[in-house]
């Protein structure tokens, strides 16, 4: 029996993670949401939901009490590009909000998962094979909140024994809920253009490598890290995980194998490009593999076939 609160349950990750948790656990999987982002359809009908604004500690505590929550998935965040336009709000949600979650977790003895990101590094980290433990000096507010979140989560584990764990997600690709305002979003948008038969205007320049991952692998990582035997973990917040790294040319040509008349032009967005340029090309995920058995299942080809298939069913 597991009772889980998902904060940010209607977002890019939350909408799919909540459904997956409901399929595998018997307990209450509570979809926490903010007004204006209510759960709909299957997400609304398949389990409990309630308003849980991460900036409101009282609401988090009430949800934990009402449903006897033992694990909190904290998925509330602004993605990287939008965080640059609202840096104070990004901090308020990412760090003031996390502190609320950690305090409730300390008092009520919950485990906490808070995703970090490839954005938690910065231009001074090694770009290729970025190690688990290395210099993290991000220059974006998104990255600043992510690295601070890692440190704060580790602090609560050390100081108070709160079971905090997490992974550094790559850009996540899914046909379900679109991301909003991320630097890696182009790798989702490109599939929509291909399926709709539209010209794709790529905001990221050729040659810009970034780690990416298909959502089913990301969901599995979020669940497996929380299920891993604690004694095996040398790290907590956060584990590098990786499955594929590509630039716009590589994904474009991969899609073109299946959609031969698909066309792409470059219209580089200077903000997103400068963010991407400060991020790693490819993470080294050896520690996740060794400490809790992380293994991705999708490569670019398998992901592309599935994305095109599912998006055709959704859009056509
Ligand atoms: N997908 C995120 C972003 O682009 C990175 O973790 O903001």
Tab-separated table of C-alpha atoms and ligand atoms in Angstrom, residues 12 78-82 116-120 142 146 168-172 179-185 210-212 272 275 279, ligand 1:
chain	number	residue	atom	x	y	z
A	12	UNK	CA	4.262	17.673	-18.516
A	78	UNK	CA	8.775	26.610	-14.432
A	79	UNK	CA	10.836	25.292	-17.355
A	80	UNK	CA	14.081	26.951	-18.359
A	81	UNK	CA	13.088	29.580	-20.936
A	82	UNK	CA	9.980	30.746	-19.088
A	116	UNK	CA	16.654	18.022	-11.145
A	117	UNK	CA	17.827	18.525	-14.705
A	118	UNK	CA	20.639	18.712	-17.230
A	119	UNK	CA	20.106	22.437	-16.596
A	120	UNK	CA	21.689	22.106	-13.138
A	142	UNK	CA	16.147	27.314	-13.802
A	146	UNK	CA	17.730	22.963	-9.638
A	168	UNK	CA	18.581	14.860	-13.346
A	169	UNK	CA	16.156	14.588	-16.226
A	170	UNK	CA	17.214	15.224	-19.805
A	171	UNK	CA	14.779	16.907	-22.201
A	172	UNK	CA	11.634	14.782	-22.021
A	179	UNK	CA	5.983	20.928	-22.258
A	180	UNK	CA	5.792	24.707	-21.946
A	181	UNK	CA	8.725	27.069	-22.165
A	182	UNK	CA	11.621	24.615	-22.063
A	183	UNK	CA	14.839	24.683	-24.064
A	184	UNK	CA	14.459	21.080	-25.169
A	185	UNK	CA	10.820	21.519	-26.309
A	210	UNK	CA	21.549	17.832	-25.618
A	211	UNK	CA	20.486	14.759	-23.668
A	212	UNK	CA	16.911	13.662	-24.365
A	272	UNK	CA	16.981	29.163	-25.933
A	275	UNK	CA	20.674	28.277	-22.542
A	279	UNK	CA	24.236	22.813	-20.923
B	1	LIG	N1	13.309	20.217	-20.444
B	1	LIG	C1	13.870	21.182	-19.558
B	1	LIG	C2	13.918	22.512	-20.207
B	1	LIG	O1	14.196	22.551	-21.386
B	1	LIG	C3	15.247	20.800	-19.139
B	1	LIG	O2	15.241	20.008	-18.025
B	1	LIG	O3	13.711	23.496	-19.575
